[in-house]
Short mmCIF file of C-alpha atoms in Angstrom, two decimals:
data_model
loop_
_atom_site.label_atom_id
_atom_site.label_comp_id
_atom_site.label_asym_id
_atom_site.label_seq_id
_atom_site.Cartn_x
_atom_site.Cartn_y
_atom_site.Cartn_z
CA UNK A 175 35.36 29.89 155.76
CA UNK A 176 35.36 30.01 159.60
CA UNK A 177 38.74 29.56 161.20
CA UNK A 178 37.76 26.51 163.28
CA UNK A 179 36.43 24.76 160.15
CA UNK A 180 39.67 25.45 158.28
CA UNK A 181 41.66 24.10 161.25
CA UNK A 182 39.53 20.93 161.28
CA UNK A 183 40.16 20.38 157.56
CA UNK A 184 43.87 20.97 158.06
CA UNK A 185 44.02 18.45 160.90
CA UNK A 186 42.01 15.84 158.97
CA UNK A 187 44.29 16.26 155.97
CA UNK A 188 47.37 15.90 158.15
CA UNK A 189 46.06 12.74 159.81
CA UNK A 190 44.65 11.10 156.66
CA UNK A 191 47.97 9.93 155.16
CA UNK A 192 48.91 8.24 158.45
CA UNK A 193 45.55 6.52 158.63
CA UNK A 194 45.83 5.33 155.03
CA UNK A 195 49.41 4.18 155.51
CA UNK A 196 48.38 2.07 158.50
CA UNK A 197 45.45 0.47 156.69
CA UNK A 198 46.30 -3.08 155.74
CA UNK A 199 49.88 -2.89 157.00
CA UNK A 200 49.68 -4.54 160.40
CA UNK A 201 47.73 -7.69 161.09
CA UNK A 202 45.25 -7.60 163.96
CA UNK A 203 46.77 -8.77 167.20
CA UNK A 204 46.81 -12.45 168.06
CA UNK A 205 46.72 -13.42 171.71
CA UNK A 206 47.40 -17.00 172.80
CA UNK A 207 47.93 -18.01 176.42
CA UNK A 208 48.08 -21.21 178.44
CA UNK A 209 47.09 -21.07 182.12
CA UNK A 210 47.96 -23.70 184.73
CA UNK A 211 45.40 -24.99 187.19
CA UNK A 212 45.67 -23.07 190.47
CA UNK A 213 45.50 -24.30 194.03
CA UNK A 214 42.42 -23.53 196.16
CA UNK A 215 42.89 -20.21 197.94
CA UNK A 216 45.19 -18.80 195.25
CA UNK A 217 44.31 -15.08 195.06
CA UNK A 218 45.74 -14.67 191.56
CA UNK A 219 43.29 -17.11 189.95
CA UNK A 220 40.07 -17.15 187.96
CA UNK A 221 37.28 -19.72 187.81
CA UNK A 222 36.46 -21.53 184.59
CA UNK A 223 33.86 -24.20 183.92
CA UNK A 224 35.93 -27.14 182.66
CA UNK A 225 34.68 -30.69 182.12
CA UNK A 226 31.44 -29.83 183.90
CA UNK A 227 32.98 -28.36 187.06
CA UNK A 228 34.44 -25.04 188.16
CA UNK A 229 38.22 -25.11 188.16
CA UNK A 230 40.65 -22.40 189.28
CA UNK A 231 43.39 -21.32 186.87
CA UNK A 232 46.29 -18.94 187.38
CA UNK A 233 45.75 -15.48 185.91
CA UNK A 234 49.35 -15.25 184.75
CA UNK A 235 50.04 -17.37 181.70
CA UNK A 236 52.68 -20.10 181.71
CA UNK A 237 53.04 -19.81 177.92
CA UNK A 238 51.94 -16.85 175.78
CA UNK A 239 52.05 -15.47 172.24
CA UNK A 240 55.59 -14.09 172.62
CA UNK A 241 56.83 -17.66 173.20
CA UNK A 242 55.49 -19.00 169.87
CA UNK A 243 57.84 -19.26 166.88
CA UNK A 244 55.74 -21.38 164.48
CA UNK A 245 52.45 -23.28 164.25
CA UNK A 246 50.57 -25.97 162.34
CA UNK A 247 46.77 -26.14 162.17
CA UNK A 248 44.82 -29.38 161.77
CA UNK A 249 41.13 -30.29 161.52
CA UNK A 250 39.74 -31.05 164.98
CA UNK A 251 37.95 -34.31 165.73
CA UNK A 252 34.64 -32.44 166.11
CA UNK A 253 34.64 -31.80 162.34
CA UNK A 254 33.68 -28.14 162.85
CA UNK A 255 36.82 -26.48 164.15
CA UNK A 256 40.58 -26.65 164.08
CA UNK A 257 43.34 -27.53 166.47
CA UNK A 258 46.76 -25.93 166.44
CA UNK A 259 50.22 -27.19 167.34
CA UNK A 260 52.48 -24.37 168.50
CA UNK A 261 56.26 -24.61 168.38
CA UNK A 262 57.86 -22.70 171.25
CA UNK A 263 61.15 -20.84 171.46
CA UNK A 264 63.97 -22.44 173.44
CA UNK A 265 63.29 -20.60 176.70
CA UNK A 266 59.57 -21.43 176.63
CA UNK A 267 60.33 -25.05 175.65
CA UNK A 268 62.42 -25.39 178.80
CA UNK A 269 59.67 -23.74 180.86
CA UNK A 270 57.09 -26.16 179.40
CA UNK A 271 59.32 -29.17 180.11
CA UNK A 272 59.86 -28.08 183.74
CA UNK A 273 56.21 -27.20 184.29
CA UNK A 274 54.89 -30.40 182.70
CA UNK A 275 57.30 -32.47 184.82
CA UNK A 276 56.43 -30.75 188.11
CA UNK A 277 52.70 -30.21 187.56
CA UNK A 278 51.44 -33.59 186.36
CA UNK A 279 47.74 -34.33 186.89
CA UNK A 280 46.87 -30.63 186.63
CA UNK A 281 44.94 -28.96 183.83
CA UNK A 282 46.35 -26.46 181.35
CA UNK A 283 43.79 -24.06 179.87
CA UNK A 284 44.23 -22.62 176.35
CA UNK A 285 42.88 -19.12 175.63
CA UNK A 286 42.85 -17.51 172.17
CA UNK A 287 42.02 -13.81 171.83
CA UNK A 288 40.42 -13.80 175.26
CA UNK A 289 38.21 -16.83 174.58
CA UNK A 290 38.71 -20.20 176.29
CA UNK A 291 39.35 -22.86 173.67
CA UNK A 292 40.39 -26.09 175.37
CA UNK A 293 41.91 -27.62 178.48
CA UNK A 294 44.26 -30.59 178.65
CA UNK A 295 45.42 -32.78 181.50
CA UNK A 296 49.18 -32.76 181.97
CA UNK A 297 49.97 -36.48 182.09
CA UNK A 298 53.66 -36.58 181.19
CA UNK A 299 56.64 -34.28 180.60
CA UNK A 300 56.62 -32.41 177.28
CA UNK A 301 60.14 -32.54 175.88
CA UNK A 302 59.63 -31.52 172.24
CA UNK A 303 58.76 -27.83 172.69
CA UNK A 304 55.31 -28.30 171.16
CA UNK A 305 52.06 -27.34 172.83
CA UNK A 306 48.63 -28.15 171.39
CA UNK A 307 45.13 -26.75 171.39
CA UNK A 308 43.09 -29.76 170.30
CA UNK A 309 39.82 -28.11 169.28
CA UNK A 310 37.53 -25.09 169.01
CA UNK A 311 39.91 -22.84 167.08
CA UNK A 312 38.16 -21.03 164.21
CA UNK A 313 39.39 -20.74 160.63
CA UNK A 314 39.61 -16.96 161.17
CA UNK A 315 41.99 -17.56 164.11
CA UNK A 316 44.11 -19.91 161.97
CA UNK A 317 44.33 -17.21 159.30
CA UNK A 318 45.26 -14.66 161.96
CA UNK A 319 48.04 -16.94 163.25
CA UNK A 320 49.28 -17.24 159.65
CA UNK A 321 49.86 -13.48 159.63
CA UNK A 322 51.93 -13.55 162.84
CA UNK A 323 54.15 -16.63 162.69
CA UNK A 324 55.31 -19.08 160.02
CA UNK A 325 54.06 -22.63 159.73
CA UNK A 326 56.22 -25.30 161.38
CA UNK A 327 59.00 -26.15 158.93
CA UNK A 328 58.38 -23.08 156.74
CA UNK A 329 61.38 -20.93 155.91
CA UNK A 330 60.91 -17.53 157.62
CA UNK A 331 61.86 -15.72 154.39
CA UNK A 332 59.28 -17.69 152.41
CA UNK A 333 56.72 -16.90 155.11
CA UNK A 334 57.41 -13.17 154.88
CA UNK A 335 57.00 -13.31 151.09
CA UNK A 336 53.76 -15.27 151.46
CA UNK A 337 52.17 -12.79 153.87
CA UNK A 338 53.23 -9.80 151.77
CA UNK A 339 51.29 -11.23 148.80
CA UNK A 340 48.02 -11.28 150.78
#
């Protein structure tokens, strides 16, 4: 057997256990972000067609996945998709309250795994630490969220047991 072939087999054998150990252990990443409407001329912004017109949104997210501690899905009004209520940690809840107080009449764009899902008009301060995507979330994305955070009101220990069974 040529030396290079033997080396290749040795390397494959060494890497195989790591590959097998990783299989099924970690859920695919979930990315959720909420972007505030930007001002004209803002260099750190992107354009998005929203409600039939191009609107600028800040590239940096106001709220992101790391801020989410729990969620609850619900059937969307369109009958084909889901909405999700996200419960935020204390720091993000304060940020949402301050932002929703100061930025009324602006839009907040929801993005899940790089895909725009919904935009809402900020019409009043949000004091409960909950932020909502009202529609266009897929069942696959709900299942993915289930692997990353517990449902609202679910005991974290019960959640960990539930995801281990899957």
